[in-house]
């Protein structure tokens, strides 16, 4: 069952990547800088409505993810460096980084628990 759940996580992450990045590429072609979160989110918020709602919602979720992933990776024994890696990976898209981290996390915990038996 874990393998199926992991496949679903990864499929959702990959789908998110391929559905979102064409928009990011268009935005960068128009002069946007994907590595500048203030520019990125500010550009979406200025349009208001749904774009502002979704952008702010994602921004707060992303910041929460960046804090949690570093703390969680250290807490479970995976290591803070892996947490920091996933912070950088989240610049590709938190909708890809989060599901990949869930799979890495669950598999690490399973291996850790099996080796302590």
PDB file of C-alpha atoms in Angstrom:
ATOM      1  CA  UNK A   1       0.000   0.000   0.000  1.00  0.00           C
ATOM      2  CA  UNK A   2       2.896   2.373   0.727  1.00  0.00           C
ATOM      3  CA  UNK A   3       4.216   1.961  -2.817  1.00  0.00           C
ATOM      4  CA  UNK A   4       0.839   2.893  -4.269  1.00  0.00           C
ATOM      5  CA  UNK A   5       0.526   5.945  -2.000  1.00  0.00           C
ATOM      6  CA  UNK A   6       4.078   6.987  -2.887  1.00  0.00           C
ATOM      7  CA  UNK A   7       3.299   6.609  -6.586  1.00  0.00           C
ATOM      8  CA  UNK A   8       0.231   8.826  -6.153  1.00  0.00           C
ATOM      9  CA  UNK A   9       2.310  11.467  -4.314  1.00  0.00           C
ATOM     10  CA  UNK A  10       4.936  11.440  -7.043  1.00  0.00           C
ATOM     11  CA  UNK A  11       2.374  11.465  -9.861  1.00  0.00           C
ATOM     12  CA  UNK A  12       0.689  14.520  -8.329  1.00  0.00           C
ATOM     13  CA  UNK A  13       4.041  16.273  -7.954  1.00  0.00           C
ATOM     14  CA  UNK A  14       5.074  15.545 -11.536  1.00  0.00           C
ATOM     15  CA  UNK A  15       1.657  16.607 -12.838  1.00  0.00           C
ATOM     16  CA  UNK A  16       1.917  19.859 -10.877  1.00  0.00           C
ATOM     17  CA  UNK A  17       5.365  20.488 -12.332  1.00  0.00           C
ATOM     18  CA  UNK A  18       4.260  19.994 -15.935  1.00  0.00           C
ATOM     19  CA  UNK A  19       1.052  21.986 -15.492  1.00  0.00           C
ATOM     20  CA  UNK A  20       2.617  24.956 -13.689  1.00  0.00           C
ATOM     21  CA  UNK A  21       6.016  25.442 -15.300  1.00  0.00           C
ATOM     22  CA  UNK A  22       4.774  26.498 -18.739  1.00  0.00           C
ATOM     23  CA  UNK A  23       3.227  29.504 -16.973  1.00  0.00           C
ATOM     24  CA  UNK A  24       6.451  30.187 -15.083  1.00  0.00           C
ATOM     25  CA  UNK A  25       8.440  30.040 -18.314  1.00  0.00           C
ATOM     26  CA  UNK A  26       6.072  32.497 -19.990  1.00  0.00           C
ATOM     27  CA  UNK A  27       6.354  34.824 -16.999  1.00  0.00           C
ATOM     28  CA  UNK A  28      10.166  34.622 -17.079  1.00  0.00           C
ATOM     29  CA  UNK A  29      10.190  35.343 -20.827  1.00  0.00           C
ATOM     30  CA  UNK A  30       8.300  38.523 -19.987  1.00  0.00           C
ATOM     31  CA  UNK A  31      11.078  39.513 -17.563  1.00  0.00           C
ATOM     32  CA  UNK A  32      10.049  37.786 -14.354  1.00  0.00           C
ATOM     33  CA  UNK A  33      12.666  36.372 -11.992  1.00  0.00           C
ATOM     34  CA  UNK A  34      11.578  33.063 -10.484  1.00  0.00           C
ATOM     35  CA  UNK A  35      14.334  33.286  -7.858  1.00  0.00           C
ATOM     36  CA  UNK A  36      12.887  36.516  -6.471  1.00  0.00           C
ATOM     37  CA  UNK A  37       9.830  35.499  -4.410  1.00  0.00           C
ATOM     38  CA  UNK A  38       8.809  39.115  -3.761  1.00  0.00           C
ATOM     39  CA  UNK A  39       8.715  39.801  -7.493  1.00  0.00           C
ATOM     40  CA  UNK A  40       7.027  36.480  -8.220  1.00  0.00           C
ATOM     41  CA  UNK A  41       4.259  36.706  -5.633  1.00  0.00           C
ATOM     42  CA  UNK A  42       3.948  40.489  -5.933  1.00  0.00           C
ATOM     43  CA  UNK A  43       3.232  40.201  -9.642  1.00  0.00           C
ATOM     44  CA  UNK A  44       0.378  37.781  -8.975  1.00  0.00           C
ATOM     45  CA  UNK A  45      -1.066  39.686  -5.996  1.00  0.00           C
ATOM     46  CA  UNK A  46      -1.243  42.968  -7.905  1.00  0.00           C
ATOM     47  CA  UNK A  47      -3.863  41.428 -10.199  1.00  0.00           C
ATOM     48  CA  UNK A  48      -6.142  40.765  -7.220  1.00  0.00           C
ATOM     49  CA  UNK A  49      -8.997  38.296  -7.092  1.00  0.00           C
ATOM     50  CA  UNK A  50      -8.247  34.625  -7.451  1.00  0.00           C
ATOM     51  CA  UNK A  51      -4.615  35.215  -8.419  1.00  0.00           C
ATOM     52  CA  UNK A  52      -4.014  37.173  -5.209  1.00  0.00           C
ATOM     53  CA  UNK A  53      -5.857  34.639  -3.053  1.00  0.00           C
ATOM     54  CA  UNK A  54      -4.018  31.649  -4.482  1.00  0.00           C
ATOM     55  CA  UNK A  55      -0.651  33.389  -4.493  1.00  0.00           C
ATOM     56  CA  UNK A  56      -0.900  34.468  -0.867  1.00  0.00           C
ATOM     57  CA  UNK A  57      -2.217  31.054   0.154  1.00  0.00           C
ATOM     58  CA  UNK A  58       0.702  29.328  -1.586  1.00  0.00           C
ATOM     59  CA  UNK A  59       3.197  31.847  -0.176  1.00  0.00           C
ATOM     60  CA  UNK A  60       2.212  31.139   3.420  1.00  0.00           C
ATOM     61  CA  UNK A  61       2.086  27.398   2.812  1.00  0.00           C
ATOM     62  CA  UNK A  62       5.530  27.552   1.164  1.00  0.00           C
ATOM     63  CA  UNK A  63       7.093  29.445   4.061  1.00  0.00           C
ATOM     64  CA  UNK A  64       5.541  26.951   6.481  1.00  0.00           C
ATOM     65  CA  UNK A  65       6.904  24.068   4.389  1.00  0.00           C
ATOM     66  CA  UNK A  66      10.416  25.569   4.359  1.00  0.00           C
ATOM     67  CA  UNK A  67      10.480  25.830   8.154  1.00  0.00           C
ATOM     68  CA  UNK A  68       8.881  22.433   8.725  1.00  0.00           C
ATOM     69  CA  UNK A  69      11.008  20.472   6.260  1.00  0.00           C
ATOM     70  CA  UNK A  70      14.291  21.586   7.826  1.00  0.00           C
ATOM     71  CA  UNK A  71      13.078  20.909  11.373  1.00  0.00           C
ATOM     72  CA  UNK A  72      11.414  17.622  10.432  1.00  0.00           C
ATOM     73  CA  UNK A  73      14.389  16.278   8.476  1.00  0.00           C
ATOM     74  CA  UNK A  74      16.622  16.953  11.470  1.00  0.00           C
ATOM     75  CA  UNK A  75      14.106  15.578  13.981  1.00  0.00           C
ATOM     76  CA  UNK A  76      13.607  12.231  12.236  1.00  0.00           C
ATOM     77  CA  UNK A  77      17.357  11.751  11.696  1.00  0.00           C
ATOM     78  CA  UNK A  78      17.451  12.351   7.957  1.00  0.00           C
ATOM     79  CA  UNK A  79      19.585  15.407   8.599  1.00  0.00           C
ATOM     80  CA  UNK A  80      19.238  19.159   8.374  1.00  0.00           C
ATOM     81  CA  UNK A  81      21.185  19.163   5.112  1.00  0.00           C
ATOM     82  CA  UNK A  82      18.386  17.184   3.467  1.00  0.00           C
ATOM     83  CA  UNK A  83      15.898  19.682   4.846  1.00  0.00           C
ATOM     84  CA  UNK A  84      17.901  22.527   3.349  1.00  0.00           C
ATOM     85  CA  UNK A  85      18.082  20.632   0.050  1.00  0.00           C
ATOM     86  CA  UNK A  86      14.277  20.469  -0.015  1.00  0.00           C
ATOM     87  CA  UNK A  87      14.053  24.204   0.729  1.00  0.00           C
ATOM     88  CA  UNK A  88      16.086  24.841  -2.428  1.00  0.00           C
ATOM     89  CA  UNK A  89      14.161  22.152  -4.314  1.00  0.00           C
ATOM     90  CA  UNK A  90      10.928  23.947  -3.407  1.00  0.00           C
ATOM     91  CA  UNK A  91      11.984  26.808  -5.699  1.00  0.00           C
ATOM     92  CA  UNK A  92      11.176  24.414  -8.553  1.00  0.00           C
ATOM     93  CA  UNK A  93       7.736  24.161  -6.989  1.00  0.00           C
ATOM     94  CA  UNK A  94       6.497  23.315  -3.541  1.00  0.00           C
ATOM     95  CA  UNK A  95       3.829  21.196  -5.244  1.00  0.00           C
ATOM     96  CA  UNK A  96       6.688  18.966  -6.457  1.00  0.00           C
ATOM     97  CA  UNK A  97       9.070  19.262  -3.500  1.00  0.00           C
ATOM     98  CA  UNK A  98       6.464  18.434  -0.857  1.00  0.00           C
ATOM     99  CA  UNK A  99       5.286  15.099  -2.327  1.00  0.00           C
ATOM    100  CA  UNK A 100       8.897  14.060  -3.034  1.00  0.00           C
ATOM    101  CA  UNK A 101       9.828  14.897   0.566  1.00  0.00           C
ATOM    102  CA  UNK A 102       6.880  12.847   1.847  1.00  0.00           C
ATOM    103  CA  UNK A 103       8.123   9.799  -0.070  1.00  0.00           C
ATOM    104  CA  UNK A 104      11.741  10.302   1.058  1.00  0.00           C
ATOM    105  CA  UNK A 105      10.566  10.849   4.637  1.00  0.00           C
ATOM    106  CA  UNK A 106       8.312   7.786   4.784  1.00  0.00           C
ATOM    107  CA  UNK A 107      10.901   5.507   3.193  1.00  0.00           C
ATOM    108  CA  UNK A 108      13.613   6.807   5.536  1.00  0.00           C
ATOM    109  CA  UNK A 109      11.439   6.218   8.605  1.00  0.00           C
ATOM    110  CA  UNK A 110      10.535   2.701   7.404  1.00  0.00           C
ATOM    111  CA  UNK A 111      14.216   1.816   6.862  1.00  0.00           C
ATOM    112  CA  UNK A 112      15.199   3.379  10.176  1.00  0.00           C
ATOM    113  CA  UNK A 113      12.502   1.463  12.055  1.00  0.00           C
ATOM    114  CA  UNK A 114      13.362  -1.842  10.325  1.00  0.00           C
ATOM    115  CA  UNK A 115      17.056  -1.498  11.161  1.00  0.00           C
ATOM    116  CA  UNK A 116      16.306  -0.897  14.861  1.00  0.00           C
ATOM    117  CA  UNK A 117      14.302  -4.134  15.183  1.00  0.00           C
TER     118      UNK A 117
END
